[in-house]
CSV table of C-alpha atoms and ligand atoms in Angstrom, one decimal:
chain,number,residue,atom,x,y,z
A,15,MET,CA,9.3,-122.5,70.5
A,16,SER,CA,12.3,-124.8,70.7
A,17,ARG,CA,11.9,-128.5,70.2
A,18,PHE,CA,13.0,-128.9,73.8
A,19,PHE,CA,10.1,-127.0,75.4
A,20,SER,CA,8.0,-129.1,77.9
A,21,ARG,CA,4.8,-130.3,76.4
A,22,ASN,CA,3.2,-129.1,79.7
A,23,PHE,CA,3.6,-125.5,78.6
A,24,ALA,CA,3.5,-125.6,74.8
A,25,ALA,CA,-0.1,-124.5,74.6
A,26,LEU,CA,0.2,-121.8,77.3
A,27,THR,CA,-0.9,-118.2,76.3
A,28,PRO,CA,1.1,-116.0,78.7
A,29,TYR,CA,-0.1,-112.9,80.4
A,30,THR,CA,0.3,-109.7,78.2
A,31,PRO,CA,1.4,-106.8,80.4
A,32,GLY,CA,0.3,-103.3,79.4
A,33,GLU,CA,2.7,-101.6,77.0
A,34,GLN,CA,5.8,-100.0,78.5
A,35,PRO,CA,7.1,-98.4,75.4
A,36,GLN,CA,10.6,-96.8,75.3
A,37,ASP,CA,10.3,-95.1,72.0
A,38,LYS,CA,9.0,-91.7,73.3
A,39,GLN,CA,7.5,-90.0,76.3
A,40,TYR,CA,3.9,-90.8,76.6
A,41,ILE,CA,1.3,-89.7,79.2
A,42,LYS,CA,1.0,-93.2,80.6
A,43,LEU,CA,-2.5,-93.9,81.6
A,44,ASN,CA,-2.4,-97.6,80.7
A,45,THR,CA,-1.1,-99.7,83.6
A,46,ASN,CA,-2.6,-98.1,86.7
A,47,GLU,CA,0.6,-96.9,88.2
A,48,SER,CA,0.6,-93.9,90.5
A,49,PRO,CA,1.5,-90.6,88.9
A,50,PHE,CA,3.3,-89.6,92.1
A,51,PRO,CA,6.9,-90.7,93.1
A,52,PRO,CA,7.5,-92.7,96.3
A,53,SER,CA,7.7,-90.7,99.5
A,54,PRO,CA,11.1,-88.9,100.0
A,55,ARG,CA,11.9,-91.2,102.9
A,56,ALA,CA,11.3,-94.3,100.9
A,57,GLN,CA,13.6,-93.0,98.1
A,58,ALA,CA,16.4,-92.3,100.7
A,59,MET,CA,16.1,-95.8,102.0
A,60,ALA,CA,16.8,-97.3,98.6
A,61,THR,CA,20.2,-95.5,98.5
A,62,LYS,CA,21.0,-96.7,102.0
A,63,ALA,CA,20.2,-100.3,101.2
A,64,ALA,CA,22.4,-100.2,98.0
A,65,ALA,CA,25.5,-100.1,100.2
A,66,HIS,CA,24.7,-103.7,101.5
A,67,LEU,CA,23.7,-105.4,98.3
A,68,GLU,CA,26.6,-107.9,98.7
A,69,LEU,CA,24.4,-109.6,101.4
A,70,TYR,CA,21.2,-111.6,100.8
A,71,PRO,CA,18.0,-110.1,102.1
A,72,ASP,CA,16.2,-111.5,105.2
A,73,PRO,CA,14.3,-114.4,103.7
A,74,THR,CA,11.7,-114.1,106.5
A,75,CYS,CA,11.0,-110.5,105.6
A,76,ARG,CA,10.3,-110.2,109.4
A,77,ALA,CA,10.5,-106.5,109.9
A,78,LEU,CA,8.2,-105.6,107.0
A,79,ARG,CA,5.7,-108.3,108.0
A,80,GLU,CA,5.5,-107.0,111.5
A,81,ARG,CA,4.9,-103.5,110.3
A,82,LEU,CA,2.3,-104.5,107.8
A,83,GLY,CA,0.5,-106.6,110.4
A,84,ALA,CA,0.6,-103.9,113.0
A,85,LEU,CA,-1.1,-101.5,110.6
A,86,HIS,CA,-4.1,-103.9,110.6
A,87,GLY,CA,-4.0,-105.4,114.1
A,88,LEU,CA,-2.5,-108.7,112.8
A,89,THR,CA,0.7,-110.5,113.7
A,90,ALA,CA,3.6,-111.2,111.4
A,91,ASP,CA,2.4,-114.9,111.2
A,92,GLU,CA,-0.7,-113.6,109.4
A,93,VAL,CA,1.3,-111.8,106.7
A,94,ILE,CA,3.3,-112.9,103.7
A,95,VAL,CA,5.5,-110.6,101.6
A,96,THR,CA,6.2,-111.4,97.9
A,97,ASN,CA,7.7,-110.2,94.7
A,98,GLY,CA,4.7,-108.2,93.6
A,99,SER,CA,1.2,-109.4,94.4
A,100,ASP,CA,1.4,-111.5,91.2
A,101,GLU,CA,3.7,-113.8,93.1
A,102,VAL,CA,1.4,-114.4,96.1
A,103,LEU,CA,-1.5,-115.0,93.6
A,104,SER,CA,0.6,-117.5,91.9
A,105,PHE,CA,1.3,-119.3,95.2
A,106,ALA,CA,-2.4,-119.3,96.0
A,107,PHE,CA,-3.3,-120.9,92.7
A,108,MET,CA,-0.6,-123.6,93.4
A,109,ALA,CA,-1.7,-124.1,97.0
A,110,TYR,CA,-5.5,-124.2,96.6
A,111,GLY,CA,-6.2,-125.4,93.0
A,112,ASP,CA,-7.0,-129.1,93.7
A,113,ASN,CA,-10.8,-128.6,93.4
A,114,GLY,CA,-10.5,-126.1,90.6
A,115,VAL,CA,-10.7,-122.4,90.7
A,116,MET,CA,-13.3,-119.8,89.7
A,117,PHE,CA,-13.3,-116.1,88.9
A,118,PRO,CA,-15.3,-113.6,86.9
A,119,ASP,CA,-15.1,-113.8,83.1
A,120,ILE,CA,-14.0,-110.1,83.0
A,121,THR,CA,-11.3,-109.6,85.6
A,122,TYR,CA,-7.5,-109.5,86.1
A,123,GLY,CA,-6.2,-111.5,83.1
A,124,PHE,CA,-3.5,-113.3,85.1
A,125,TYR,CA,-6.0,-115.5,86.9
A,126,ARG,CA,-6.7,-117.5,83.7
A,127,VAL,CA,-3.0,-117.7,83.0
A,128,PHE,CA,-2.2,-119.1,86.4
A,129,ALA,CA,-5.1,-121.6,86.1
A,130,GLN,CA,-3.6,-122.8,82.8
A,131,LEU,CA,0.0,-122.8,84.0
A,132,TYR,CA,-0.9,-125.0,86.9
A,133,ARG,CA,-3.4,-127.0,84.8
A,134,LEU,CA,-6.3,-126.4,87.1
A,135,PRO,CA,-9.9,-126.8,86.0
A,136,TYR,CA,-11.3,-123.3,86.0
A,137,THR,CA,-14.7,-121.6,85.7
A,138,GLU,CA,-15.1,-118.1,84.4
A,139,VAL,CA,-18.3,-116.7,85.8
A,140,PRO,CA,-20.0,-114.0,83.6
A,141,LEU,CA,-20.5,-110.6,85.1
A,142,LYS,CA,-23.9,-109.1,85.3
A,143,GLU,CA,-25.1,-106.9,82.4
A,144,ASP,CA,-24.0,-103.8,84.3
A,145,PHE,CA,-20.5,-105.3,84.5
A,146,THR,CA,-20.7,-106.0,88.3
A,147,ILE,CA,-20.1,-109.3,90.1
A,148,ALA,CA,-23.2,-111.4,90.9
A,149,ILE,CA,-22.2,-112.7,94.3
A,150,GLU,CA,-25.0,-115.4,94.2
A,151,ASP,CA,-22.8,-117.2,91.7
A,152,TYR,CA,-20.0,-117.5,94.2
A,153,LYS,CA,-22.0,-119.2,97.0
A,154,GLY,CA,-21.8,-122.8,98.1
A,155,ARG,CA,-18.9,-123.7,95.7
A,156,GLN,CA,-16.3,-126.4,95.7
A,157,GLU,CA,-13.6,-124.4,93.9
A,158,THR,CA,-11.3,-121.8,95.3
A,159,VAL,CA,-12.8,-118.4,94.6
A,160,PHE,CA,-10.7,-115.5,93.2
A,161,ILE,CA,-12.3,-112.0,93.3
A,162,ALA,CA,-10.5,-108.8,92.5
A,163,ASN,CA,-12.2,-106.1,94.7
A,164,PRO,CA,-12.5,-103.5,93.2
A,165,ASN,CA,-12.7,-105.6,90.1
A,166,ALA,CA,-10.4,-104.7,87.1
A,167,PRO,CA,-10.7,-103.5,84.5
A,168,THR,CA,-14.3,-102.5,85.4
A,169,GLY,CA,-13.6,-100.6,88.7
A,170,LYS,CA,-16.6,-101.4,90.9
A,171,ALA,CA,-16.1,-102.9,94.4
A,172,LEU,CA,-18.3,-105.3,96.4
A,173,SER,CA,-19.0,-104.2,100.0
A,174,ARG,CA,-17.4,-105.9,102.9
A,175,ALA,CA,-20.9,-107.3,103.8
A,176,GLU,CA,-21.0,-109.0,100.3
A,177,ILE,CA,-17.5,-110.4,100.7
A,178,ARG,CA,-18.7,-111.8,104.1
A,179,GLN,CA,-21.6,-113.5,102.4
A,180,VAL,CA,-19.2,-115.2,99.9
A,181,LEU,CA,-17.0,-116.3,102.9
A,182,GLU,CA,-20.0,-117.5,104.9
A,183,ASN,CA,-21.2,-119.7,102.0
A,184,ASN,CA,-17.8,-121.2,101.2
A,185,ARG,CA,-16.6,-122.4,104.7
A,186,ASP,CA,-14.7,-125.3,103.3
A,187,ASN,CA,-12.9,-123.7,100.4
A,188,VAL,CA,-10.5,-120.7,100.2
A,189,VAL,CA,-11.7,-117.3,99.0
A,190,VAL,CA,-9.0,-115.0,97.7
A,191,VAL,CA,-9.8,-111.3,97.6
A,192,ASP,CA,-7.4,-109.3,95.5
A,193,GLU,CA,-7.4,-105.8,96.8
A,194,ALA,CA,-4.8,-104.2,94.4
A,195,TYR,CA,-7.1,-101.1,94.2
A,196,VAL,CA,-8.7,-101.1,97.7
A,197,ASP,CA,-7.0,-97.8,98.8
A,198,PHE,CA,-8.9,-95.8,96.2
A,199,GLY,CA,-12.3,-96.1,97.9
A,200,ALA,CA,-13.4,-99.7,98.6
A,201,GLU,CA,-14.0,-101.5,101.9
A,202,SER,CA,-11.2,-103.9,102.7
A,203,ALA,CA,-11.8,-107.5,103.8
A,204,VAL,CA,-8.8,-107.5,106.1
A,205,PRO,CA,-10.9,-107.1,109.3
A,206,LEU,CA,-12.5,-110.4,108.4
A,207,VAL,CA,-9.2,-112.3,108.5
A,208,LYS,CA,-9.6,-113.0,112.3
A,209,GLU,CA,-13.1,-114.4,111.7
A,210,TYR,CA,-12.6,-116.6,108.6
A,211,ASP,CA,-9.9,-119.2,108.3
A,212,ASN,CA,-10.6,-119.6,104.6
A,213,LEU,CA,-9.8,-116.0,103.6
A,214,LEU,CA,-6.7,-114.6,101.9
A,215,VAL,CA,-6.6,-110.9,101.2
A,216,VAL,CA,-4.0,-109.8,98.7
A,217,GLN,CA,-2.6,-106.3,98.4
A,218,THR,CA,0.2,-104.5,96.6
A,219,PHE,CA,2.6,-101.6,96.8
A,220,SER,CA,2.3,-101.2,93.0
A,221,LYS,CA,-0.8,-99.0,92.7
A,222,SER,CA,-1.5,-96.8,95.7
A,223,ARG,CA,2.1,-96.9,97.1
A,224,SER,CA,3.9,-95.7,94.0
A,225,MET,CA,6.2,-98.7,93.9
A,226,ALA,CA,5.3,-100.7,90.8
A,227,GLY,CA,9.0,-100.7,89.8
A,228,ALA,CA,10.1,-102.2,93.1
A,229,ARG,CA,7.8,-105.3,92.9
A,230,LEU,CA,6.3,-105.7,96.3
A,231,GLY,CA,3.1,-107.4,97.2
A,232,TYR,CA,1.7,-109.0,100.4
A,233,ALA,CA,-1.2,-110.9,101.7
A,234,PHE,CA,-3.1,-111.4,105.0
A,235,GLY,CA,-4.6,-114.6,106.2
A,236,ASN,CA,-5.0,-117.1,109.0
A,237,ALA,CA,-1.6,-118.3,110.2
A,238,ALA,CA,-2.2,-121.7,108.7
A,239,ILE,CA,-2.9,-120.3,105.3
A,240,ILE,CA,0.2,-118.1,105.4
A,241,ALA,CA,2.3,-121.2,106.4
A,242,ASP,CA,1.0,-123.0,103.3
A,243,LEU,CA,2.1,-120.1,101.1
A,244,GLU,CA,5.5,-119.9,102.9
A,245,THR,CA,6.0,-123.6,102.1
A,246,ILE,CA,5.6,-122.7,98.4
A,247,LYS,CA,7.8,-119.7,98.7
A,248,TYR,CA,10.6,-121.6,100.3
A,249,SER,CA,10.2,-124.3,97.6
A,250,THR,CA,10.5,-121.8,94.7
A,251,ASN,CA,12.4,-118.7,95.7
A,252,PRO,CA,13.3,-118.1,99.4
A,253,TYR,CA,14.8,-114.7,98.7
A,254,ASN,CA,11.8,-113.5,96.7
A,255,VAL,CA,12.0,-109.9,97.9
A,256,ASN,CA,15.3,-108.1,97.4
A,257,ARG,CA,17.0,-105.9,100.0
A,258,LEU,CA,16.2,-102.6,98.4
A,259,THR,CA,12.6,-103.3,98.1
A,260,LEU,CA,12.3,-104.6,101.7
A,261,LEU,CA,13.7,-101.4,103.1
A,262,LEU,CA,11.6,-99.2,100.7
A,263,GLY,CA,8.6,-101.1,101.9
A,264,GLU,CA,9.3,-100.5,105.5
A,265,ALA,CA,9.8,-96.8,104.9
A,266,THR,CA,6.6,-96.7,102.9
A,267,VAL,CA,4.5,-98.2,105.7
A,268,GLU,CA,5.8,-95.4,107.9
A,269,ALA,CA,4.6,-92.8,105.4
A,270,GLU,CA,0.9,-93.6,105.5
A,271,ASP,CA,-0.1,-89.9,105.5
A,272,TYR,CA,1.8,-89.2,102.4
A,273,TYR,CA,0.1,-92.0,100.5
A,274,GLN,CA,-3.3,-91.3,101.9
A,275,SER,CA,-3.1,-87.7,100.6
A,276,LYS,CA,-2.1,-89.0,97.2
A,277,CYS,CA,-5.0,-91.5,97.1
A,278,ALA,CA,-7.4,-88.6,98.0
A,279,ALA,CA,-5.9,-86.5,95.2
A,280,ILE,CA,-6.4,-89.4,92.7
A,281,ARG,CA,-10.1,-89.9,93.9
A,282,ALA,CA,-10.8,-86.2,93.3
A,283,THR,CA,-9.1,-86.3,89.8
A,284,ARG,CA,-11.0,-89.5,89.0
A,285,ASN,CA,-14.3,-87.8,89.8
A,286,TRP,CA,-13.4,-84.8,87.7
A,287,THR,CA,-12.3,-87.0,84.7
A,288,ALA,CA,-15.5,-89.1,84.9
A,289,LYS,CA,-17.7,-86.0,84.7
A,290,ALA,CA,-15.6,-84.6,81.8
A,291,LEU,CA,-16.0,-87.9,79.9
A,292,GLU,CA,-19.7,-88.0,80.6
A,293,SER,CA,-20.1,-84.5,79.3
A,294,LEU,CA,-18.5,-85.8,76.0
A,295,GLY,CA,-21.2,-88.5,75.8
A,296,PHE,CA,-19.1,-91.4,77.2
A,297,GLU,CA,-20.6,-94.1,79.3
A,298,VAL,CA,-18.4,-94.3,82.4
A,299,LEU,CA,-18.7,-97.3,84.8
A,300,PRO,CA,-18.8,-96.4,88.5
A,301,SER,CA,-15.2,-96.7,89.8
A,302,ASP,CA,-13.8,-97.3,93.3
A,303,ALA,CA,-10.3,-97.6,91.7
A,304,ASN,CA,-7.5,-95.4,90.3
A,305,PHE,CA,-8.9,-96.0,86.7
A,306,LEU,CA,-12.0,-95.5,84.7
A,307,PHE,CA,-13.6,-97.9,82.3
A,308,ALA,CA,-15.4,-95.9,79.6
A,309,ARG,CA,-16.9,-96.2,76.1
A,310,SER,CA,-17.9,-93.6,73.6
A,311,PRO,CA,-21.1,-94.3,71.5
A,312,GLN,CA,-19.4,-92.5,68.7
A,313,VAL,CA,-15.9,-93.9,68.4
A,314,SER,CA,-14.9,-97.6,68.8
A,315,GLY,CA,-12.6,-98.5,71.7
A,316,GLU,CA,-9.8,-99.5,69.3
A,317,THR,CA,-10.0,-96.3,67.3
A,318,MET,CA,-9.9,-94.2,70.4
A,319,TYR,CA,-6.9,-96.2,71.8
A,320,THR,CA,-5.0,-95.9,68.5
A,321,ALA,CA,-5.7,-92.2,68.0
A,322,LEU,CA,-4.8,-91.3,71.5
A,323,LYS,CA,-1.5,-93.2,71.2
A,324,LYS,CA,-0.6,-91.2,68.1
A,325,LYS,CA,-1.2,-88.1,70.2
A,326,GLY,CA,1.1,-89.3,72.9
A,327,ILE,CA,-1.4,-90.8,75.4
A,328,LEU,CA,-1.5,-94.4,76.3
A,329,VAL,CA,-4.7,-96.0,77.6
A,330,ARG,CA,-5.4,-99.8,77.9
A,331,HIS,CA,-7.6,-101.4,75.3
A,332,PHE,CA,-8.7,-105.1,75.6
A,333,THR,CA,-9.7,-107.1,72.5
A,334,ASN,CA,-12.2,-109.4,74.3
A,335,PRO,CA,-15.4,-108.6,72.4
A,336,LYS,CA,-17.5,-108.2,75.6
A,337,ILE,CA,-15.4,-105.1,76.5
A,338,SER,CA,-13.7,-104.1,73.3
A,339,ASP,CA,-15.9,-100.9,73.1
A,340,PHE,CA,-14.2,-99.7,76.3
A,341,ASN,CA,-10.8,-98.3,77.3
A,342,ARG,CA,-9.4,-98.4,80.7
A,343,ILE,CA,-7.9,-95.1,81.7
A,344,THR,CA,-5.6,-94.7,84.6
A,345,ILE,CA,-6.0,-91.6,86.7
A,346,GLY,CA,-2.9,-89.4,86.5
A,347,THR,CA,-2.3,-85.9,87.8
A,348,PRO,CA,-4.9,-83.2,87.1
A,349,GLU,CA,-2.6,-81.7,84.5
A,350,GLN,CA,-2.3,-85.1,82.7
A,351,MET,CA,-6.0,-85.6,82.8
A,352,GLU,CA,-6.7,-82.2,81.3
A,353,VAL,CA,-4.4,-83.0,78.4
A,354,PHE,CA,-6.2,-86.4,78.1
A,355,ILE,CA,-9.6,-84.7,77.9
A,356,THR,CA,-8.3,-82.2,75.3
A,357,LYS,CA,-7.0,-85.1,73.1
A,358,VAL,CA,-10.2,-87.1,73.5
A,359,LYS,CA,-12.1,-84.1,72.2
A,360,GLU,CA,-9.8,-83.9,69.2
A,361,VAL,CA,-10.4,-87.6,68.5
A,362,LEU,CA,-14.2,-87.2,68.7
A,363,TYR,CA,-14.0,-84.2,66.4
A,364,GLU,CA,-11.8,-86.0,63.9
A,365,ASN,CA,-14.3,-88.9,63.8
A,366,LEU,CA,-17.5,-86.9,63.4
B,407,PLP,C1,-1.8,-104.7,89.2
B,407,PLP,C2,-2.6,-105.8,89.7
B,407,PLP,C3,-2.0,-106.9,90.4
B,407,PLP,C4,-0.5,-107.1,90.4
B,407,PLP,O1,0.2,-106.2,90.9
B,407,PLP,P1,1.7,-106.4,91.3
B,407,PLP,O2,2.4,-105.3,90.6
B,407,PLP,O3,2.2,-107.8,90.9
B,407,PLP,O4,1.7,-106.3,92.8
B,407,PLP,C5,-2.8,-107.9,90.9
B,407,PLP,N1,-4.1,-107.9,90.8
B,407,PLP,C6,-4.8,-106.9,90.2
B,407,PLP,C7,-6.2,-106.9,90.1
B,407,PLP,C8,-4.0,-105.8,89.6
B,407,PLP,O5,-4.6,-104.9,88.9
């Protein structure tokens, strides 16, 4: 730290992204990316957009907002488009933090970082013993509620009826539902946007839409909520989404069938992988996402992580003692998961 750094940020512990090592080729099962490339149409769009990079992008992101809205029966005024969903989450913490914020103790690690960055009082609500969210704890609150649904890194989703209960019991504070993984099998809260003026639903192109590298996120909410977030966007970075990414996004929305079939493939591979791990003695939490959270009674989470890395496979290990027995395993292609299971067997054998 330099001696010039603001006192406001000196104590900040920044978010630690999953490893993106450049030293060798790994089977990357650590950051929940899609194992499939973007649709051919989306790739072609990027080339086309490259010819006009001398111009700024449309700061209103109008065309993409209209398309995203149309997909869900909403208008462009009920959609905001951002540089990854991390950015719209950041805006929501800024916009709705005055009465504090709350989120599960085991969830997306960025929530705590944003709370600290914006110096908001925050409550971390323990998960139940089975690692699911106890919705009773989120009723009748003062704070803004942040729920990842499905939750990460645990994988289980709440039903739309449960999300509705949380909304119903927090009419005077905002509820943010982060649906980064919703396309892998959970019920979306988007149909509730018309009913609840306190709901913000956050989604991303990073996981189910094979575009983690393009950085594109979005959120749906009542037009007044979206206007708040636009105020923050225009006060920080009006051209937050670049020209290439905007066009890629539009082409992606038009390739729903391509992505739906990839999501179905990932669900099938997820179920195969869960069974394979269970047959090796692992406890595997039920997952509605494109990853599994699993622990072996025989080998510690850290040993498994380290041994797999040596064998060329990256999974995500968290040091938080509540979940340090586990690893989070992104679902790749069937071929990748077969190699993964072979390597897991080797590690188990080497640690008998
Ligand atoms: C990956 C992830 C995000 C952020 O994704 P972006 O790449 O910034 O869109 C947000 N929330 C959760 C729960 C995630 O897992």
